[in-house]
Coordinates of C-alpha atoms in Angstrom, one line a residue:
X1 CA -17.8 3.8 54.3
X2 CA -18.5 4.4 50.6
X3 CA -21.7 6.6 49.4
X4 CA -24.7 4.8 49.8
X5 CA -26.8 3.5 46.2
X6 CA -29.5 5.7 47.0
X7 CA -27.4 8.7 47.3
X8 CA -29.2 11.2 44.7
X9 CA -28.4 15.1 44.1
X10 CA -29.4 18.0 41.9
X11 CA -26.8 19.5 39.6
X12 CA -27.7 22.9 38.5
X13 CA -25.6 23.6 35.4
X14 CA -25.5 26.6 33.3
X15 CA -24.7 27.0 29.3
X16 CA -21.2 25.5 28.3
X17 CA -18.8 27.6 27.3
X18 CA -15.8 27.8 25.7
X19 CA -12.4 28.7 27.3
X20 CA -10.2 30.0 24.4
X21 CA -6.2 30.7 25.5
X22 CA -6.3 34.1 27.7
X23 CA -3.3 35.1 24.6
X24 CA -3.0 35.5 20.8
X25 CA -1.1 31.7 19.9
X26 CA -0.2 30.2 17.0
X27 CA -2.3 28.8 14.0
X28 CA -0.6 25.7 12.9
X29 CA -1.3 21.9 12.3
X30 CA 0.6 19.5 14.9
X31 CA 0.8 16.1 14.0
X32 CA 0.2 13.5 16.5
X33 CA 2.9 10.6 17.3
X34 CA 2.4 7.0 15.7
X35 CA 1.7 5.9 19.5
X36 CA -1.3 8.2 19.4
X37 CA -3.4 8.2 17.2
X38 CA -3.8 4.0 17.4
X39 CA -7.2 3.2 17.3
X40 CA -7.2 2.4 21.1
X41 CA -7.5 6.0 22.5
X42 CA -9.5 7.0 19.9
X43 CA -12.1 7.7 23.0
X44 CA -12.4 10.1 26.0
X45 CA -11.5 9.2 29.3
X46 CA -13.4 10.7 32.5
X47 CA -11.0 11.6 35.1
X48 CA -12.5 13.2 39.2
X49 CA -11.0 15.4 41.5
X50 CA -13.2 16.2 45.1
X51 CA -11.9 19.1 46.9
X52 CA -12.4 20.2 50.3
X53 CA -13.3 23.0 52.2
X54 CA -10.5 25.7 52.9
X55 CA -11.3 28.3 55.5
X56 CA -7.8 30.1 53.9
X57 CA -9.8 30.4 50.6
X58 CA -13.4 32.0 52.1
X59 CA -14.7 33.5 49.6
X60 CA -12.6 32.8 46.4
X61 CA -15.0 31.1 43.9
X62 CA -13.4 28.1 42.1
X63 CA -15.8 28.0 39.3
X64 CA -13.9 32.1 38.3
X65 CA -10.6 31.0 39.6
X66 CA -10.5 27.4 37.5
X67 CA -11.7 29.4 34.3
X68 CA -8.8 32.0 34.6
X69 CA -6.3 29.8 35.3
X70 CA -7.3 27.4 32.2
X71 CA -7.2 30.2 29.4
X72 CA -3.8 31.3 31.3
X73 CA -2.7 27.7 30.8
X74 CA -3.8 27.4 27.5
X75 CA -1.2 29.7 25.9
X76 CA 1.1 27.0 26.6
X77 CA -0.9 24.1 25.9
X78 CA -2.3 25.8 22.8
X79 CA -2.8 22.2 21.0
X80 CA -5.5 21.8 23.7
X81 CA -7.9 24.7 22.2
X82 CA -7.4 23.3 19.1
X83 CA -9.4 20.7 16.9
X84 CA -8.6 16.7 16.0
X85 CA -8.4 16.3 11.9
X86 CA -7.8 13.2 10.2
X87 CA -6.2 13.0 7.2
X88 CA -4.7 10.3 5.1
X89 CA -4.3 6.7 6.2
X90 CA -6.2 7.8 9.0
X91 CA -3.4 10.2 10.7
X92 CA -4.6 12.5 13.2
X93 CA -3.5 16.1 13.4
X94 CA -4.2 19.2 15.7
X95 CA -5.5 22.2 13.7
X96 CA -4.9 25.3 16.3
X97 CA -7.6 27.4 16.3
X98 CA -7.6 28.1 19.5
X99 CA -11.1 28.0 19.9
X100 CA -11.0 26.7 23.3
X101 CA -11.7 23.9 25.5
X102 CA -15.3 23.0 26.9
X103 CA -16.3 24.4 30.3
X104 CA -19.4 23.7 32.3
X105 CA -20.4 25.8 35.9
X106 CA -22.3 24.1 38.3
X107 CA -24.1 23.6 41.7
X108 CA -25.0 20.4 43.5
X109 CA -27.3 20.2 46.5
X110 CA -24.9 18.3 48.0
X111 CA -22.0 18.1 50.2
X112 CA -19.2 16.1 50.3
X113 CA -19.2 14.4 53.7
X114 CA -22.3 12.4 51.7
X115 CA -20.3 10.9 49.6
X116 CA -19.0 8.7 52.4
X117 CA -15.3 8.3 54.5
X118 CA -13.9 6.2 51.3
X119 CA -14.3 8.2 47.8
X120 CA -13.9 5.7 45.5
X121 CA -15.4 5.0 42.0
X122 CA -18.6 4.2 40.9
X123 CA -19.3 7.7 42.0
X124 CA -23.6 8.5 42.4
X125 CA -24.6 10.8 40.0
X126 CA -21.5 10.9 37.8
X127 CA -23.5 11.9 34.9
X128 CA -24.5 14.9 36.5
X129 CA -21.2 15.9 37.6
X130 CA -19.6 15.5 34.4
X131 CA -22.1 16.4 32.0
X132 CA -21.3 15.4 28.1
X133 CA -22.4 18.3 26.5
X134 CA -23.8 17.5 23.2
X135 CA -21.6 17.4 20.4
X136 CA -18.8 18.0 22.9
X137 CA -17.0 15.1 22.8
X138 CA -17.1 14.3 19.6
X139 CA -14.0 12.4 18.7
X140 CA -13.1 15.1 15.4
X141 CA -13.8 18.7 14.9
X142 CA -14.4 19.0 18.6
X143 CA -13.2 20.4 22.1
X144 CA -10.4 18.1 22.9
X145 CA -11.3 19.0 26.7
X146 CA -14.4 19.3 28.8
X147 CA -14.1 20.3 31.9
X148 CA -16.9 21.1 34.7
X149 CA -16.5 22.5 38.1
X150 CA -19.1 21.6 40.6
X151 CA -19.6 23.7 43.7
X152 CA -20.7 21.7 47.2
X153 CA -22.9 23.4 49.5
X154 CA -20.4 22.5 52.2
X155 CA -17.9 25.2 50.4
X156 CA -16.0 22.2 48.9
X157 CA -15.8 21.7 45.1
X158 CA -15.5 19.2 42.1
X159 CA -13.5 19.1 39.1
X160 CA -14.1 17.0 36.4
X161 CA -13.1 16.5 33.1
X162 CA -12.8 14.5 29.6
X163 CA -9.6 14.3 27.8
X164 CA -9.8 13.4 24.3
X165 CA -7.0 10.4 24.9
X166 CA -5.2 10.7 21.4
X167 CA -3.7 14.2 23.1
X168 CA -2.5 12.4 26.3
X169 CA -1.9 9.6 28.9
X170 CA -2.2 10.0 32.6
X171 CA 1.5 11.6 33.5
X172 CA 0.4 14.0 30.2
X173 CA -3.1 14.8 31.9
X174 CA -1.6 15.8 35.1
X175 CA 1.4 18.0 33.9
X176 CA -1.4 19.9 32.2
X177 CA -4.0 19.7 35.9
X178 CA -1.0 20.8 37.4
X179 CA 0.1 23.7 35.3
X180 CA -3.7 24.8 36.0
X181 CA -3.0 24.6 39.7
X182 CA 0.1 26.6 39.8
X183 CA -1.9 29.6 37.5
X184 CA -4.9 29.1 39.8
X185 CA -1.9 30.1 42.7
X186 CA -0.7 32.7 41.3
X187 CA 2.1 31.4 39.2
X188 CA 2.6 33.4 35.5
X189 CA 4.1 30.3 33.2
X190 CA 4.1 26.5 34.7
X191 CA 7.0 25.0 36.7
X192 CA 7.6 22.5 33.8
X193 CA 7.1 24.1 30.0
X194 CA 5.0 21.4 28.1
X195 CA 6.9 20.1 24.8
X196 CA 5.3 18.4 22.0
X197 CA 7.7 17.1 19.6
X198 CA 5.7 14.1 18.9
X199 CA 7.8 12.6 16.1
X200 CA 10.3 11.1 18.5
X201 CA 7.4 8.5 18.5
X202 CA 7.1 8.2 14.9
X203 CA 7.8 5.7 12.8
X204 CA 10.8 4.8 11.1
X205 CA 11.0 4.8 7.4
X206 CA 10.8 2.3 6.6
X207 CA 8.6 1.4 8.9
X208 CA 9.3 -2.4 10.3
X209 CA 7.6 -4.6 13.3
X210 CA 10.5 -6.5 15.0
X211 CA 8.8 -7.4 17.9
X212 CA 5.7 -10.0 18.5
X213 CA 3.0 -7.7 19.4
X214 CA 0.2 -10.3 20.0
X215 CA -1.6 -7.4 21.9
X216 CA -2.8 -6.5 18.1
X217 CA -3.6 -10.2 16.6
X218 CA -6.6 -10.6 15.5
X219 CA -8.9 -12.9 17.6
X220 CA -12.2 -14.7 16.1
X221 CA -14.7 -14.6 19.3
X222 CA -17.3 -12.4 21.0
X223 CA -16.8 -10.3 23.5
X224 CA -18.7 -10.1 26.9
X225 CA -22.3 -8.6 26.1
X226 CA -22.3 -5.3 28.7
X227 CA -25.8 -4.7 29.3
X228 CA -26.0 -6.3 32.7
X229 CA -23.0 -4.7 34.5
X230 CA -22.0 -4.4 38.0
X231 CA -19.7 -2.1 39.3
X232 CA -17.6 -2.2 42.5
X233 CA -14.6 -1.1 43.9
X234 CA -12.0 -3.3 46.0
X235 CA -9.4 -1.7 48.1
X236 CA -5.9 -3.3 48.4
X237 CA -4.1 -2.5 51.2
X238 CA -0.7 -3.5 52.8
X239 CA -3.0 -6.8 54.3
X240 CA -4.2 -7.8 51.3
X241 CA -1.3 -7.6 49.2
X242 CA 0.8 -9.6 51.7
X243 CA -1.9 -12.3 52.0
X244 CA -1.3 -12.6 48.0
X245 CA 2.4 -12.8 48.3
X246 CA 1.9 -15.2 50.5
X247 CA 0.4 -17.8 47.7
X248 CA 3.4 -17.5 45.7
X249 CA 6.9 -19.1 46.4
X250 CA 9.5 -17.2 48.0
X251 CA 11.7 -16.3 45.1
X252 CA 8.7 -14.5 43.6
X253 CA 7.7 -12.3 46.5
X254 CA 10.0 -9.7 45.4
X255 CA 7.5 -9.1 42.8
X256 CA 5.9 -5.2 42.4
X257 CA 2.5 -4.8 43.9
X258 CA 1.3 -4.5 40.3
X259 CA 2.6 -7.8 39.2
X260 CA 0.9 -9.5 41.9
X261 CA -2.3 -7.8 42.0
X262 CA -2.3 -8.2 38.3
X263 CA -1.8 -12.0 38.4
X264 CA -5.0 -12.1 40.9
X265 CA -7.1 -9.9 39.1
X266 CA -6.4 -11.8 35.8
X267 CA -7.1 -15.7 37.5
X268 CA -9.9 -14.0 39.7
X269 CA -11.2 -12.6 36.7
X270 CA -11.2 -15.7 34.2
X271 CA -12.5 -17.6 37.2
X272 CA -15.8 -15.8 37.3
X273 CA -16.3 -15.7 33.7
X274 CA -16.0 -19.3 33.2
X275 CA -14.8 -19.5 29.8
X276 CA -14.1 -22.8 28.0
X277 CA -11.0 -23.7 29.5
X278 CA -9.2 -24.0 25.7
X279 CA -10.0 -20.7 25.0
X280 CA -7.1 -18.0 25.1
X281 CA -7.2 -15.2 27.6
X282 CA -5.3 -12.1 27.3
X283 CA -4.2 -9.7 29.8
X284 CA -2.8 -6.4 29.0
X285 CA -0.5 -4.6 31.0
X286 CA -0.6 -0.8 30.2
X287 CA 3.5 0.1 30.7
X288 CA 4.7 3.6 31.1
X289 CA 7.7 3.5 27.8
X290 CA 8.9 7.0 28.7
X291 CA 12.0 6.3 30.9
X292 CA 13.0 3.1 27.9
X293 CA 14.4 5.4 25.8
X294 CA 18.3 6.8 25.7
X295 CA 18.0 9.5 26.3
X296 CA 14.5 9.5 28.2
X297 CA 11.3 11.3 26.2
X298 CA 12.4 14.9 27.3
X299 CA 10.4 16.6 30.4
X300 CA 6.9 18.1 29.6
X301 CA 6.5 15.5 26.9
X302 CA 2.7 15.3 27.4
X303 CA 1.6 12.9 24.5
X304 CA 0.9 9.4 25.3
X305 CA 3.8 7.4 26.5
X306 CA 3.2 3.7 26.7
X307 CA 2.0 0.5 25.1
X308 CA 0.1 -2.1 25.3
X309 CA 2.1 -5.3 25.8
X310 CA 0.0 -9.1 26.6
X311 CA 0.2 -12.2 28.6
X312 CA -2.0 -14.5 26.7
X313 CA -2.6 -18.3 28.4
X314 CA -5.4 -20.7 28.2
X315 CA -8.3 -20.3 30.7
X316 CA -7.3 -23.4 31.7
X317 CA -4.3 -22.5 32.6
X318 CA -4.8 -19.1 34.9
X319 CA -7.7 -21.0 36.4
X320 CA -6.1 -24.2 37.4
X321 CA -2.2 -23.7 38.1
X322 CA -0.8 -21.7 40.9
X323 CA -1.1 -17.9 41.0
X324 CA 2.7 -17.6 40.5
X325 CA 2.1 -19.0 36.8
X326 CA 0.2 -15.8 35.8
X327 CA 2.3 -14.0 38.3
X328 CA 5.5 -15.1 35.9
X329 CA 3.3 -14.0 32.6
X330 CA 2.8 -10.6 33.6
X331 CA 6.2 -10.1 34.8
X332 CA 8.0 -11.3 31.7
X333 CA 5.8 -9.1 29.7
X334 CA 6.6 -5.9 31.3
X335 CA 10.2 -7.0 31.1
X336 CA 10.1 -7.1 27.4
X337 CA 9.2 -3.5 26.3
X338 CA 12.5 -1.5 25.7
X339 CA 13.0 1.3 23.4
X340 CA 13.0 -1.1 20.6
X341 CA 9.7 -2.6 21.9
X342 CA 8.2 1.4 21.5
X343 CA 9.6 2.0 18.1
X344 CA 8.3 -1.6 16.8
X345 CA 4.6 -0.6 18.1
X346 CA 4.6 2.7 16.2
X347 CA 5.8 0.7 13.0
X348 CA 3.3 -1.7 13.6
X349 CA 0.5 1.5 13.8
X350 CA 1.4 2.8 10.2
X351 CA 2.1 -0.7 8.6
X352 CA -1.2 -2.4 9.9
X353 CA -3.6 1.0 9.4
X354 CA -3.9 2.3 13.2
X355 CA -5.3 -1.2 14.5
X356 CA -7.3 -1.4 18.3
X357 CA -5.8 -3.8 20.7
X358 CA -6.9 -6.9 20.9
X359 CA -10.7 -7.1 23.2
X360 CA -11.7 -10.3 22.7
X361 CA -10.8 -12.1 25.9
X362 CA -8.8 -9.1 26.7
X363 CA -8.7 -7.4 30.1
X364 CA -6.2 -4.3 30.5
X365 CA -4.9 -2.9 33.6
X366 CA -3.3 0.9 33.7
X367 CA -1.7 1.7 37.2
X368 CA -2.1 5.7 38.2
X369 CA -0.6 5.7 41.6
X370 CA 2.3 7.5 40.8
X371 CA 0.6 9.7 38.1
X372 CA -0.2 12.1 40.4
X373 CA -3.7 13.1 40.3
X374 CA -4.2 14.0 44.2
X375 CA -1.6 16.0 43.9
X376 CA -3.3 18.8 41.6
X377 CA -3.7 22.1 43.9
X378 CA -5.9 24.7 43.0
X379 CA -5.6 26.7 45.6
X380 CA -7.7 24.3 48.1
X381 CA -4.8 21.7 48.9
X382 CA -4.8 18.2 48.0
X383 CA -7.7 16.4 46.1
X384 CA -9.4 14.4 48.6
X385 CA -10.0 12.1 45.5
X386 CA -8.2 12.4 42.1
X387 CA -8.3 10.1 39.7
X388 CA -10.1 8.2 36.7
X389 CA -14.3 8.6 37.5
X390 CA -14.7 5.1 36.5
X391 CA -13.7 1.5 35.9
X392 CA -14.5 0.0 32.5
X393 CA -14.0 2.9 30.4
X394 CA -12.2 3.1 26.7
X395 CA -13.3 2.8 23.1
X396 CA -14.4 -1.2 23.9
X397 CA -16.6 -0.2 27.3
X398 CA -15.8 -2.9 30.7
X399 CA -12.3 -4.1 29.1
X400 CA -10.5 -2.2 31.5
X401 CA -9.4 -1.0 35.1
X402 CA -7.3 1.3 36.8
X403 CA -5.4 1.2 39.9
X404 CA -5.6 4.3 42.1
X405 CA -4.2 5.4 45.4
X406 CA -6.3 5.2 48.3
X407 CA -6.6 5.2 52.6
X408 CA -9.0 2.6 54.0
X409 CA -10.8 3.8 56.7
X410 CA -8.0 3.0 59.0
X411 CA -5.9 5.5 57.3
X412 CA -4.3 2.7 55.6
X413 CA -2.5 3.8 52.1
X414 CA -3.4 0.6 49.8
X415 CA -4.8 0.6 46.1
X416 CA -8.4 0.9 45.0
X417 CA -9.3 -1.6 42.4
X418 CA -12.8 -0.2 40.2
X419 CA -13.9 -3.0 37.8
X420 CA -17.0 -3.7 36.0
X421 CA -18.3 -7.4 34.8
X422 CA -21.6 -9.2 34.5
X423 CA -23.8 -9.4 37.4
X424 CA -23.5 -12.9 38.2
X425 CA -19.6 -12.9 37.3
X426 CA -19.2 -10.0 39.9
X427 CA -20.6 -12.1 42.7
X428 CA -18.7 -15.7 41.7
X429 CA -15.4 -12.8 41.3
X430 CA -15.9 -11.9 44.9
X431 CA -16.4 -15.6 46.4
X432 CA -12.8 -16.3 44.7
X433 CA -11.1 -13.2 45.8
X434 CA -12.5 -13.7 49.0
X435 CA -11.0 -17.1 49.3
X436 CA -7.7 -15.6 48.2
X437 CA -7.4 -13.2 50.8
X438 CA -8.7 -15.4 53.5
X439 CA -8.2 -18.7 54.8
X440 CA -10.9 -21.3 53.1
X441 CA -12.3 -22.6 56.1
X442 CA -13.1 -19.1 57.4
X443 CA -14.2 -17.9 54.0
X444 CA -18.2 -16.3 54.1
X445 CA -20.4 -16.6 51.2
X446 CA -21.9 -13.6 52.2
X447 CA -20.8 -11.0 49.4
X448 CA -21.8 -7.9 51.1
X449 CA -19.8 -8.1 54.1
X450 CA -16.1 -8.8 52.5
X451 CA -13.6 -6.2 54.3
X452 CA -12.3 -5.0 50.8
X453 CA -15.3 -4.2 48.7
X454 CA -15.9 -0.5 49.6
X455 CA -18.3 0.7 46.7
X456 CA -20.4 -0.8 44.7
X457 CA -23.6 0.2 42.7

């Protein structure tokens, strides 16, 4: 079962700190790639990992064992304890200073079992468990990391942290999570050594677009006011994502789970927002660019990696024709970005001045089940959770959502789906998807008692 609304805890925190690199390292200025320093991951990104109990690590603290492990780690991820500059035509650059990374301790009154069988964002309390210490996340000048551990009164523990997103995407985050593991067990230098050489992602001079990139026109419109959101969590497992297959024809079913979920999320989605059905929705499709290139970006590349390519089609047209239309939109998008596709988008960056993706009418969807985030061992195994804290986050708030490995309650693997929308759009989103997964005739009105919704607050 998920943690129940109502579930409240006291954090106890003491005075942030900083974590500067356990070594003398250099004092330099690194630039930052083309791909990012775009104006869409000019925000931080809240990432969770819940650990459990291990009676083989009775009485190791992992507040002290976390703190050593981060300054040993940050003599190879020196960039990390450095500060964001900007310069001209708005490029960013790390100073090294090596001042260090943000760290908060912490207790909670509370033990994990409480959280429920199913951890899955909106976590209660999330505020408290990653606390934005003032100034702290600043987008210049600032820690490009804050990071809190959390103990549990149950002996278990939680990590959390903000990652200034200009510095990294997900497989970046974890090689750097991971290389704080390995120090935490004992290892002297990471498995993989991290490389920077962010100007293979610079670009060319001259600089020249030769792809579309409709994922950076610019829209007239509104965007969806935010001030009445819901939040929930729906959990995809091997039932529901052959239930969808089913709704397409048979030379589509080969499709990747993310293509199809994708296509439902994105007609699910316009469904319940009920736009004018003329109007022009956009999904975006966050693809991974880092195996496009010959060769490949080289191993313990830990910048940010991907783009932002778009299916755009009327309202009209995701709501009224077959799933399998939308279904062929996403799939011929992630088809088109090749190397050429990469180096076109980091033209496009310094030609246009750094410009955000397109949010009006925009929904974007970044898959992290292969990232890797329940893998990151600190001594204490697996995470029992790891992953993204929230749905909805970025520099344009409830624009985006994550998919994120998960076991249903029947020790099912599947996908769990956060997302955030209006109040009354969340419940008319849950009648449709309800009638996707299920036959019509046997379809409930009842929101609260849908199989797949596991959290919602």
């Amino acid at each position: 079962m998920a943690p129940p609304p109502s579930l409240v805890f006291n954090v106890h925190r003491r005075q942030p700190e900083l974590i500067s690199p356990a070594k003398p390292t250099p004092h330099e200025v690194k630039l930052l790639s083309d791909i990012d320093d775009q104006e869409g991951l000019r925000f931080h990104i809240p990432v969770i990992q819940f650990y459990r109990k291990d009676e083989s690590m009775k009485g190791k603290d992992p507040v002290k064992i976390i703190r050593e492990a981060i300054a040993e780690t940050l003599v190879f991820y020196y960039p990390f304890a450095g500060r964001l500059r900007e310069g001209p035509h708005r490029k960013l650059m790390v100073e090294c200073t090596g001042e260090g990374v943000s760290f908060v301790e912490a207790d909670a009154d509370v033990s994990l079992e409480q959280f429920g069988d199913c951890l899955q964002p909106p976590f209660p309390c999330l505020e408290e468990l990653l606390f934005d210490v003032p100034a702290a996340s600043h987008f210049l000048n600032s820690p490009l990391l804050l990071i809190q551990v959390t103990r549990l009164k149950c002996g278990g523990f939680i990590f959390a942290l903000l990652l200034n997103h200009t510095m990294s995407d997900a497989p970046g985050l974890v090689q750097f999570m991971s290389a704080v593991g390995e120090m935490a067990r004992g290892a002297k230098a990471p498995s993989v050594l991290p490389v920077w050489e962010r100007q293979v992602l610079n670009a060319r001079d001259p600089p020249r677009a030769t792809c579309v990139h409709r994922e950076y026109e610019e829209v007239a419109g509104t965007i969806t006011p935010f001030d009445d959101m819901a939040h929930r969590s729906f959990f995809f497992g091997p039932t529901e994502i052959t239930a969808l297959r089913r709704l397409v024809p048979h030379r589509l079913r080969n499709c990747s789970t993310f293509e199809i979920l994708t296509a439902c999320l994105w007609k699910c989605r316009t469904i319940a927002l009920g736009p004018d059905p003329a109007e022009e929705m956009r999904m975006i499709c966050i693809v991974n660019g880092r195996s496009k290139f010959n060769p490949p970006l080289p191993e313990g590349y830990y910048g940010n990696g991907f783009v932002f390519p778009v299916a755009v089609a009327t309202a009209g047209e995701i709501s009224y024709k077959p799933l399998s239309y939308a279904l062929e939109l996403i799939r011929n998008v992630k088809d088109s970005v090749n190397e050429e596709y990469m180096r076109s988008v980091a033209d496009l960056m310094v030609m246009k001045g750094r410009p955000h993706f397109t949010v009006v009418r925009s929904y974007l969807v970044s898959d992290v089940t292969k990232a890797g985030f329940g893998e990151v061992d600190f001594g204490w195994g697996k995470a029992a959770y790891g992953g993204p804290a929230k749905g909805g986050v970025g520099a344009i708030p409830g624009v985006a959502s994550f998919y994120i490995p998960s076991k249903n309650k029947k020790g099912e693997n599947g996908i769990v789906l956060p997302i955030c929308l209006p109040a009354q759009a969340m419940d008319r989103f849950v009648k449709v998807l309800n009638s996707m997964l299920q036959d019509r005739k046997n379809t409930s009105t009842d929101t609260t008692t849908s199989p797949f919704i596991i959290s919602a607050l």
